PDB file of C-alpha atoms in Angstrom:
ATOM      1  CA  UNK A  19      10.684   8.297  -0.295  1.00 44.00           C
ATOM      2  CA  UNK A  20       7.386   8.714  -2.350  1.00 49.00           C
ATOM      3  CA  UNK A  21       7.828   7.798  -5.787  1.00 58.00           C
ATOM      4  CA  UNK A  22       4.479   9.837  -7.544  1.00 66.00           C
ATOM      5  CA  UNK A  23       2.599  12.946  -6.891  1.00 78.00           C
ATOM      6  CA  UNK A  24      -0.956  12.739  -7.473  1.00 84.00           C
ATOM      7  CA  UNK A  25      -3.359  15.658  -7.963  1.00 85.00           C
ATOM      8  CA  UNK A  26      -5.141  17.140  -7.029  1.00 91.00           C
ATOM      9  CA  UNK A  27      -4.574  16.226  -3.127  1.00 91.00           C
ATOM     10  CA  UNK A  28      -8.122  16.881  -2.928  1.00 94.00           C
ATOM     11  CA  UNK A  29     -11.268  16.611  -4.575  1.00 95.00           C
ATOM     12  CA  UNK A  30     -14.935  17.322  -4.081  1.00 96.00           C
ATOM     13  CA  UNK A  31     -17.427  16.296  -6.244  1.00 96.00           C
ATOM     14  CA  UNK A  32     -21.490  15.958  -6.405  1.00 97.00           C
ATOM     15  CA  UNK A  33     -22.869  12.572  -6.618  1.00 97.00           C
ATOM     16  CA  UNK A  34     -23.076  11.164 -10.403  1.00 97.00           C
ATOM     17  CA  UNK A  35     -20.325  13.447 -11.631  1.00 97.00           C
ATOM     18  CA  UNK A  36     -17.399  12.453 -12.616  1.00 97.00           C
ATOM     19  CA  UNK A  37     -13.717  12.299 -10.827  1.00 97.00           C
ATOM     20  CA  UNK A  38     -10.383  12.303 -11.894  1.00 97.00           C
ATOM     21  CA  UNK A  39      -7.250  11.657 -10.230  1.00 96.00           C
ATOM     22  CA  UNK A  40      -3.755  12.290 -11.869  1.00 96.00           C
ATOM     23  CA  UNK A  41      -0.366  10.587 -10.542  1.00 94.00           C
ATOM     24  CA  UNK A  42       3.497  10.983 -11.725  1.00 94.00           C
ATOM     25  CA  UNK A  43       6.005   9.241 -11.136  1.00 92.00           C
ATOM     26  CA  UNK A  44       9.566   9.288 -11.914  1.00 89.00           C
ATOM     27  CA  UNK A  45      11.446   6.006 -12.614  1.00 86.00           C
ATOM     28  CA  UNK A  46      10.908   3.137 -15.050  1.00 87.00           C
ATOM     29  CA  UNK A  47       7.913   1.092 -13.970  1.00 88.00           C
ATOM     30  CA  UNK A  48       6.979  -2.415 -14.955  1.00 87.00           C
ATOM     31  CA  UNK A  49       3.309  -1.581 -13.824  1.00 90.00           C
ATOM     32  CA  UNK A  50       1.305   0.494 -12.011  1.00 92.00           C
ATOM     33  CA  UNK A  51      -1.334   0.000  -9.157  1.00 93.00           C
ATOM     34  CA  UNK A  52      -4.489   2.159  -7.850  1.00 95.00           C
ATOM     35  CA  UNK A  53      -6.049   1.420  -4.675  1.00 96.00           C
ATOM     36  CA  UNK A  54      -8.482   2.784  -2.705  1.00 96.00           C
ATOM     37  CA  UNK A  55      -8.384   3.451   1.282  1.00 95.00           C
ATOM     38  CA  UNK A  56     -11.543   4.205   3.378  1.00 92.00           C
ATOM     39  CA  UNK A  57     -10.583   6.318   6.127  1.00 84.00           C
ATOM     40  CA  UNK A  58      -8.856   4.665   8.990  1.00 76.00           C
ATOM     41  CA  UNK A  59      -8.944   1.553   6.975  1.00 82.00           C
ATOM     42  CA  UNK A  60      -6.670  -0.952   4.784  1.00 86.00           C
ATOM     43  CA  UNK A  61      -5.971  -0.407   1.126  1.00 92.00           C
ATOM     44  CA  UNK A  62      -7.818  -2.145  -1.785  1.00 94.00           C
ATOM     45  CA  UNK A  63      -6.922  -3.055  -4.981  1.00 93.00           C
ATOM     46  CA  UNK A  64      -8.768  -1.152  -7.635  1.00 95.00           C
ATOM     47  CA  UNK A  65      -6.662  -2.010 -10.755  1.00 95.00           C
ATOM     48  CA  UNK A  66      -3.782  -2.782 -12.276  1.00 93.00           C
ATOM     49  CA  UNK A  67      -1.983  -1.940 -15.682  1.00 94.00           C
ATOM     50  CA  UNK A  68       1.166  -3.447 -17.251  1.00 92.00           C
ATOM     51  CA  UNK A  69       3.723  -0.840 -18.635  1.00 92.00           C
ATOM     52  CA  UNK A  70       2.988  -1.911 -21.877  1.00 93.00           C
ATOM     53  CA  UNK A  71      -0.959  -0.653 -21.630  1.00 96.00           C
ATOM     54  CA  UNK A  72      -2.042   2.321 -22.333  1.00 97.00           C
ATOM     55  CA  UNK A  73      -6.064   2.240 -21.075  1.00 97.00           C
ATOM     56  CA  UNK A  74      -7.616  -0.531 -18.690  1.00 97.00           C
ATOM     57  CA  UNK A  75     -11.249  -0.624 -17.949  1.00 96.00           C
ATOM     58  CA  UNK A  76     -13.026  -2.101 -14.562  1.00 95.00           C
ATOM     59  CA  UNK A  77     -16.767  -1.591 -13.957  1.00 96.00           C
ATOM     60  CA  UNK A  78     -16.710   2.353 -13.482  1.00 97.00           C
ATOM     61  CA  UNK A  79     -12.859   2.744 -13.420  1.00 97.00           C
ATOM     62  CA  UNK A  80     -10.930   3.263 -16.737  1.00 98.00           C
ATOM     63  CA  UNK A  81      -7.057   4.014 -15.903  1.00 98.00           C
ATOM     64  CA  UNK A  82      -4.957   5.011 -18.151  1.00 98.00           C
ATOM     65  CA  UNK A  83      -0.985   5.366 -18.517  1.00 97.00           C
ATOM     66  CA  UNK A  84       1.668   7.789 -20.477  1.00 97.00           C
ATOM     67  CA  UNK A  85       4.976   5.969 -20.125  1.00 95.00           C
ATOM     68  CA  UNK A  86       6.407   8.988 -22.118  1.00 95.00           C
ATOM     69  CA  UNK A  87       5.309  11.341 -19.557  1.00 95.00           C
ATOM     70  CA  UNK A  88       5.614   9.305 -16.602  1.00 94.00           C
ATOM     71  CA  UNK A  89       2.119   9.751 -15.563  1.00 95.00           C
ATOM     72  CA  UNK A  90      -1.178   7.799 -15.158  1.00 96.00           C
ATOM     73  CA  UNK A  91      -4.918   8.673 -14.527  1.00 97.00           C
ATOM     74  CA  UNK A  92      -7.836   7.323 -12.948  1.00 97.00           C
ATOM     75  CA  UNK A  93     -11.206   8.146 -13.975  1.00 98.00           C
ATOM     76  CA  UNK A  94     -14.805   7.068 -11.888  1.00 98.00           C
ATOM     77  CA  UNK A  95     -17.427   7.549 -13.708  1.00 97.00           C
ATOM     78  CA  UNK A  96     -20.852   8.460 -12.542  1.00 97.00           C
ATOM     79  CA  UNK A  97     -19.659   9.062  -8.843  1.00 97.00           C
ATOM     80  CA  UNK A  98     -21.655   7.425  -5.524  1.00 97.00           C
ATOM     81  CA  UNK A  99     -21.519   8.785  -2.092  1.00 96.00           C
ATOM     82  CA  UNK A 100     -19.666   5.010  -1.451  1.00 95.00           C
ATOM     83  CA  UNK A 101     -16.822   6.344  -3.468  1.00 97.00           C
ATOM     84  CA  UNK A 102     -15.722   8.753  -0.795  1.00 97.00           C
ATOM     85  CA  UNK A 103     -12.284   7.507  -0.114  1.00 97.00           C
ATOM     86  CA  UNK A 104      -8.248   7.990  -0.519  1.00 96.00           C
ATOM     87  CA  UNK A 105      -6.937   6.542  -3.802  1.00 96.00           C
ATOM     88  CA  UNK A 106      -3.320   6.161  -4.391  1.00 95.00           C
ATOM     89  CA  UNK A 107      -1.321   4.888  -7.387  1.00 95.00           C
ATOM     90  CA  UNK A 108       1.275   2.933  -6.659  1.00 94.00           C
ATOM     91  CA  UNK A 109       3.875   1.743  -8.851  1.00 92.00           C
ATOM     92  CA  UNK A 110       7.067  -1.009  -8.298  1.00 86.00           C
ATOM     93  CA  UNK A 111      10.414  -0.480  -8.830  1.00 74.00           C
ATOM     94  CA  UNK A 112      11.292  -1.104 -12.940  1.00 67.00           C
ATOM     95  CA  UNK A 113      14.512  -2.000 -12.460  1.00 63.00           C
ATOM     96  CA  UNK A 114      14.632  -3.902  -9.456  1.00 60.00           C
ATOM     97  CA  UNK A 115      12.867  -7.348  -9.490  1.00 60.00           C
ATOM     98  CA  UNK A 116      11.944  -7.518  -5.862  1.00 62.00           C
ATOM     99  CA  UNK A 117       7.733  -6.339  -5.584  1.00 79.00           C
ATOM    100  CA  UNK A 118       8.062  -3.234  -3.576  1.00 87.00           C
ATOM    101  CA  UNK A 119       5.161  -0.418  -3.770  1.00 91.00           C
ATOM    102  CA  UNK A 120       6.174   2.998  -4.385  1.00 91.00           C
ATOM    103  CA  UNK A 121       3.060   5.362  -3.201  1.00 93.00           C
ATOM    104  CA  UNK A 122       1.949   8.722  -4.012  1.00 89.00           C
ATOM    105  CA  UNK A 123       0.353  10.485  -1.391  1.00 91.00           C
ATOM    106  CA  UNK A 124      -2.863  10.540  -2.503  1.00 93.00           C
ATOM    107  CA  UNK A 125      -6.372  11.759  -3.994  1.00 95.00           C
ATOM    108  CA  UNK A 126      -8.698  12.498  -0.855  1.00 96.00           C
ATOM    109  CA  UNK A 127     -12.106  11.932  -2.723  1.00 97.00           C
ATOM    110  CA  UNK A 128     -15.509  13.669  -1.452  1.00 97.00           C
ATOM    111  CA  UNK A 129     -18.292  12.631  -3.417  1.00 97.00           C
ATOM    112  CA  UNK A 130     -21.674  14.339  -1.972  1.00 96.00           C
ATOM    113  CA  UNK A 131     -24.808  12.802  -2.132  1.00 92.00           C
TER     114      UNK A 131
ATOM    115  CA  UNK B  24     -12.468 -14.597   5.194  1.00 52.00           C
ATOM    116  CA  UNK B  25      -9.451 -15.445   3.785  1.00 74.00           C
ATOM    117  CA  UNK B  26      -8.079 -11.741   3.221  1.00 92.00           C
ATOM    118  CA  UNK B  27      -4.937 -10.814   4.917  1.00 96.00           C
ATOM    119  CA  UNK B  28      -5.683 -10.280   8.469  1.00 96.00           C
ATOM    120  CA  UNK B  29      -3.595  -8.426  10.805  1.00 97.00           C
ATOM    121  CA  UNK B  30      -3.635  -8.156  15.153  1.00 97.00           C
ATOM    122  CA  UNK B  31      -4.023  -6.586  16.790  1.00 97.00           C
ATOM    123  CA  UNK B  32      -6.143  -3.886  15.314  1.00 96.00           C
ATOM    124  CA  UNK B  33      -4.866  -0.763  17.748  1.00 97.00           C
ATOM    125  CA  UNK B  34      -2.602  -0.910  20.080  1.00 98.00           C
ATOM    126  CA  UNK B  35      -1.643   1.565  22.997  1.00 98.00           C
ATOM    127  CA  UNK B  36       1.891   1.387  24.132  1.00 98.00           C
ATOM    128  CA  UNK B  37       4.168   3.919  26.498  1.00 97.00           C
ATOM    129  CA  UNK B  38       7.770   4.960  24.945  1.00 97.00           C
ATOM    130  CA  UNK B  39       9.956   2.631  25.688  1.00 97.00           C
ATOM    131  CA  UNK B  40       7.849  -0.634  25.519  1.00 98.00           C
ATOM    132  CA  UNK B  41       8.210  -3.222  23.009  1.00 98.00           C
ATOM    133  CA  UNK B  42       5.257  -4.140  20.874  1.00 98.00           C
ATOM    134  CA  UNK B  43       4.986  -6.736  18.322  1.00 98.00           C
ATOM    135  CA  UNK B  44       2.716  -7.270  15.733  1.00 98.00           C
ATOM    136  CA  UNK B  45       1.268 -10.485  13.481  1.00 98.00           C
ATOM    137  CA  UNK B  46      -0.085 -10.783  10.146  1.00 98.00           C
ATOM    138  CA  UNK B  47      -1.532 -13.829   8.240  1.00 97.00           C
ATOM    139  CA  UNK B  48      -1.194 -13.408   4.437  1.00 97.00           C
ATOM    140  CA  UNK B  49      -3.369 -15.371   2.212  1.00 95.00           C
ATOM    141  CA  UNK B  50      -2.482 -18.812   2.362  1.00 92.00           C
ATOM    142  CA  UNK B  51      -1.221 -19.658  -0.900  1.00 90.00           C
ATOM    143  CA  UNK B  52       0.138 -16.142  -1.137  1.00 94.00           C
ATOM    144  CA  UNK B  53       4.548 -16.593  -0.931  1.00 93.00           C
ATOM    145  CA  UNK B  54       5.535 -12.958  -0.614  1.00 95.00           C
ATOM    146  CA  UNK B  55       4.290 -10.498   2.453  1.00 97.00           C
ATOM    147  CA  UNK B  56       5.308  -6.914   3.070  1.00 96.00           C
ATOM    148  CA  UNK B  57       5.432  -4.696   5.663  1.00 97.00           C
ATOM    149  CA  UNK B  58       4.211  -1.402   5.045  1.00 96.00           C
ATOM    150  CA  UNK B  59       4.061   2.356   7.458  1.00 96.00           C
ATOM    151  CA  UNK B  60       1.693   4.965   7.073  1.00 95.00           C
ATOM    152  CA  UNK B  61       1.290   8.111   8.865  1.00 93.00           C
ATOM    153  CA  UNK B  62      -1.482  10.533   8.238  1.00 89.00           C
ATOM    154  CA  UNK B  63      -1.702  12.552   5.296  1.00 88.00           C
ATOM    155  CA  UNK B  64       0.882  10.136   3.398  1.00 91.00           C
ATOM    156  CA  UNK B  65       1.117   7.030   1.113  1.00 93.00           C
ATOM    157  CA  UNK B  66       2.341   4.194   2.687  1.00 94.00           C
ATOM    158  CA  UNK B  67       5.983   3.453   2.890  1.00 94.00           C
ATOM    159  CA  UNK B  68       7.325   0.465   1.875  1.00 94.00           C
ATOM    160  CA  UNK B  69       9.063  -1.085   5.436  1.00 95.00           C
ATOM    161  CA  UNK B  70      10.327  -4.637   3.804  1.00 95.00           C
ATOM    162  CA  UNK B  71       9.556  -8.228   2.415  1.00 94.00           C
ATOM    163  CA  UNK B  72       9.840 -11.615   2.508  1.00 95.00           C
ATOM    164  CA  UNK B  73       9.701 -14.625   0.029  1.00 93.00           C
ATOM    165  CA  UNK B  74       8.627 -17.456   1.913  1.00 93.00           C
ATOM    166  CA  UNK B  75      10.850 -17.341   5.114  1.00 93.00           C
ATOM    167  CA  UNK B  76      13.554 -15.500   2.858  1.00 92.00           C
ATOM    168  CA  UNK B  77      13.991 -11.385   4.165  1.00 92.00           C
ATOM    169  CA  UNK B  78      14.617 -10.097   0.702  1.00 90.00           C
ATOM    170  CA  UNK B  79      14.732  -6.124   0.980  1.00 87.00           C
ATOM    171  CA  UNK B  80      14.730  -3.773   4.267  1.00 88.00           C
ATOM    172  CA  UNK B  81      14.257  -0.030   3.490  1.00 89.00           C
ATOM    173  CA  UNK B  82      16.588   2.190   5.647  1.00 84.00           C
ATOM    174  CA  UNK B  83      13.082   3.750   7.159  1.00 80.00           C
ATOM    175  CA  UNK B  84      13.495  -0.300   9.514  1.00 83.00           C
ATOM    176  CA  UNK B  85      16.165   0.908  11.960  1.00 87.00           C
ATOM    177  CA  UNK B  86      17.837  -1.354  13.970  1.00 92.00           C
ATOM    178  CA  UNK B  87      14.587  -0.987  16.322  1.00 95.00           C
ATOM    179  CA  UNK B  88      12.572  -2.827  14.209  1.00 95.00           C
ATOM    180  CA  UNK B  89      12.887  -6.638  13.250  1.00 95.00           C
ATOM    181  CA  UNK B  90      10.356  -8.680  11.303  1.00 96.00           C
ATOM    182  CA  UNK B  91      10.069 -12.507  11.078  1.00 96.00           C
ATOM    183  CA  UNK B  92       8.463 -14.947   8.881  1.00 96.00           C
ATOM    184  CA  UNK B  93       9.951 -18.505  10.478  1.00 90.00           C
ATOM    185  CA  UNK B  94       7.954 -21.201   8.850  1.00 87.00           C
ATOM    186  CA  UNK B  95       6.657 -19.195   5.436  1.00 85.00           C
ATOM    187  CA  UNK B  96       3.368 -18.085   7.001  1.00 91.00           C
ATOM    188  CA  UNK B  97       2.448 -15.460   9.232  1.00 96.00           C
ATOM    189  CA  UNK B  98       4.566 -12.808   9.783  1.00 97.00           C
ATOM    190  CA  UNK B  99       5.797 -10.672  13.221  1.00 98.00           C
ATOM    191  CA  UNK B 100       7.211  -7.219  13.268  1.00 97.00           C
ATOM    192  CA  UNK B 101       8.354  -5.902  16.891  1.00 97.00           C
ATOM    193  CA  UNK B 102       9.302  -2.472  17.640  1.00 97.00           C
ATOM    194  CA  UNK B 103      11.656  -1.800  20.788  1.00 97.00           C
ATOM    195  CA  UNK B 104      11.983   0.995  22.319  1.00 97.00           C
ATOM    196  CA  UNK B 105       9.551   2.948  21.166  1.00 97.00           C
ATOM    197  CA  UNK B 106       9.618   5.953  20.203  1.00 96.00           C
ATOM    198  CA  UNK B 107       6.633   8.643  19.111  1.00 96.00           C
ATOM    199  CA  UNK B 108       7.502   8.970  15.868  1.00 95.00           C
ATOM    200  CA  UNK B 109       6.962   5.157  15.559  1.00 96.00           C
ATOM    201  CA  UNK B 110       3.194   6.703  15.562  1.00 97.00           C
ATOM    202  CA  UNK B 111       1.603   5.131  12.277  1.00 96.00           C
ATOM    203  CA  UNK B 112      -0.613   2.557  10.612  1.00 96.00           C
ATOM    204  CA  UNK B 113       1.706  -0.892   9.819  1.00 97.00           C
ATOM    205  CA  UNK B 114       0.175  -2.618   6.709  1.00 97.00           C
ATOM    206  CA  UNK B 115       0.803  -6.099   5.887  1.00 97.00           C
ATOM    207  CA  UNK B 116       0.317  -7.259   2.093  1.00 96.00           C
ATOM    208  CA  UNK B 117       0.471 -10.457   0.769  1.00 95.00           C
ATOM    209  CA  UNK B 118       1.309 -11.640  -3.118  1.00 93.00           C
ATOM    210  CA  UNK B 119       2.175 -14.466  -5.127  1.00 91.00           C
ATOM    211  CA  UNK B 120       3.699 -12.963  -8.243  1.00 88.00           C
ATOM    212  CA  UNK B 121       2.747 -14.337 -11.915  1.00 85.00           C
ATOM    213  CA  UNK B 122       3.804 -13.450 -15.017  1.00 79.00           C
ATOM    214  CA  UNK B 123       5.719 -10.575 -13.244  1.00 74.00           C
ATOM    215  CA  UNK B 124       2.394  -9.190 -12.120  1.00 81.00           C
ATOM    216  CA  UNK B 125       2.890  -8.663  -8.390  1.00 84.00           C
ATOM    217  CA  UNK B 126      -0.515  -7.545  -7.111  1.00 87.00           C
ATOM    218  CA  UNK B 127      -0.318  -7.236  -3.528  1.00 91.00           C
ATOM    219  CA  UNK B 128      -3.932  -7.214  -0.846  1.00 92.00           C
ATOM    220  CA  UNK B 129      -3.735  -5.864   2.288  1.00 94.00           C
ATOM    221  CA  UNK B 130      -4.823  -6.189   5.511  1.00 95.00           C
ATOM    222  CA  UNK B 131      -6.403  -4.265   7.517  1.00 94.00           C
ATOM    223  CA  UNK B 132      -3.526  -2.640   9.079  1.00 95.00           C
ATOM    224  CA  UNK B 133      -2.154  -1.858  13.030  1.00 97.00           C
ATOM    225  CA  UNK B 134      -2.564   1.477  14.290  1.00 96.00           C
ATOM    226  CA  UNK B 135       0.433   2.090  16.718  1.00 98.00           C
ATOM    227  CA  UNK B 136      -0.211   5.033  19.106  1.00 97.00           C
ATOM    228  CA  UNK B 137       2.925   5.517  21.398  1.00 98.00           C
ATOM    229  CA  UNK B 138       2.262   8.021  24.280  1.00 96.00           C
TER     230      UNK B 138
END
C-alpha cells in the first residue's frame, strides 16, 4: 500500500519559475527520500533528510520536513526544461528496521521552456 | 558504470511463460530490493535481501514469484505463470546502510509486458 500522498499529482510550470511538490505520510519515519523518475526510466536519488531535520539544501533543491504534521516538501528553484520529470518522496518504515521504501504516487512535473 | 544495472531492459512474454529477471547492485552495496511499478503509481516495495539473507517479502510476491541472491551479488526474480496483471516496471535497488541511513540507487528497471 502507498504510504504518502503527494500534491499536486500534477504540475505545470514555465521555465525559471519555481515548483513545489508536497507529500504526507502517515507513520513514524526515521527519514525521508525524494527521487526523481524521467519517463519510462529508473528512479534517482535527489535527497535525503533524517527525521530529526527540519530543512536540507542540494544545489537547487531545498526539502523540508514537519514531523508534527507528517508531511514534507520539495522546492526547485529557478526551474529548467531538464527538470521535467516524476518526483516521489519516499519514506522507510520507523518502526521496522529492515530498509523498505514506502512511495507516494507522485508529482508529474512539466516545466516549459 | 558501476550503477545498478538490470536485464533485460523489456521483455515480451505470452501468459503462461516464465520469465526471469537479473540485477547487479553496486558492488560493495550488501542490501538489494526488488521493487513493481505500474503506470500512474509509486513503486511498490516487492522484497529484500541482506547479502544472500531474504529478509522481508510483501504479500504483493505471491507464490508466483521467487527471487534469489545465492552468492551475495546479483540478484534473479522469476515470474511463472504469468499473468497480465504481472504488467509493470521491476526495479532493483541496491544499499549499504550507515549510520541507519539506508539510501537506496536504482537501476534502470525491467519493463514486463505480458500479452
Amino acid at each position: 500500500s502507498q504510504q504518502g500522498e503527494e500534491d499536486p499529482q500534477a504540475l505545470s510550470i514555465q521555465e525559471g519559475e519555481n515548483a513545489t511538490m508536497n507529500c504526507s505520510y502517515k507513520t513514524s519515519i526515521n527519514n525521508l527520500q525524494w527521487y526523481r523518475q524521467n519517463s519510462g526510466r529508473g528512479l534517482v536519488h535527489l535527497i535525503l533528510i533524517r527525521s530529526n531535520e527540519r530543512e536540507k539544501h542540494s544545489g537547487r533543491l531545498r526539502v523540508t520536513l514537519d514531523t508534527s504534521k507528517k508531511s514534507s516538501s520539495l522546492l526547485i528553484t529557478a526551474s529548467r526544461a531538464a527538470d521535467t520529470a516524476s518526483y516521489f518522496c519516499a519514506t522507510d518504515d520507523g518502526d521496522n528496521q529492515g530498509g523498505k521504501l514506502i512511495f507516494g504516487q507522485g508529482t508529474e512535473l512539466s516545466v516549459k521552456p | 558504470d558501476t550503477g545498478v544495472s538490470q536485464d533485460p531492459r523489456h521483455k515480451i512474454t505470452k501468459r503462461g511463460q516464465n520469465v526471469t529477471f537479473r540485477c547487479d547492485p553496486i558492488s560493495e552495496h550488501n542490501r538489494l530490493y526488488w521493487y513493481r511499478q505500474t503506470l500512474g503509481q509509486g513503486p511498490e516495495f516487492l522484497t529484500y535481501f541482506q547479502n544472500e539473507a531474504q529478509l522481508e517479502k510483501s504479500r504483493l510476491l505471491s507464490d508466483r514469484f521467487s527471487a534469489e541472491r545465492p552468492k551475495g551479488s546479483f540478484s534473479t526474480l522469476e515470474i511463472q505463470r504469468t499473468e497480465q496483471g504481472d504488467s509493470a516496471m521491476y526495479l532493483c535497488a541496491s544499499s549499504r546502510p550507515t549510520q541507519g541511513i539506508d539510501e537506496q540507487y536504482f537501476g534502470p528497471g525491467t519493463r514486463l509486458t505480458v500479452t
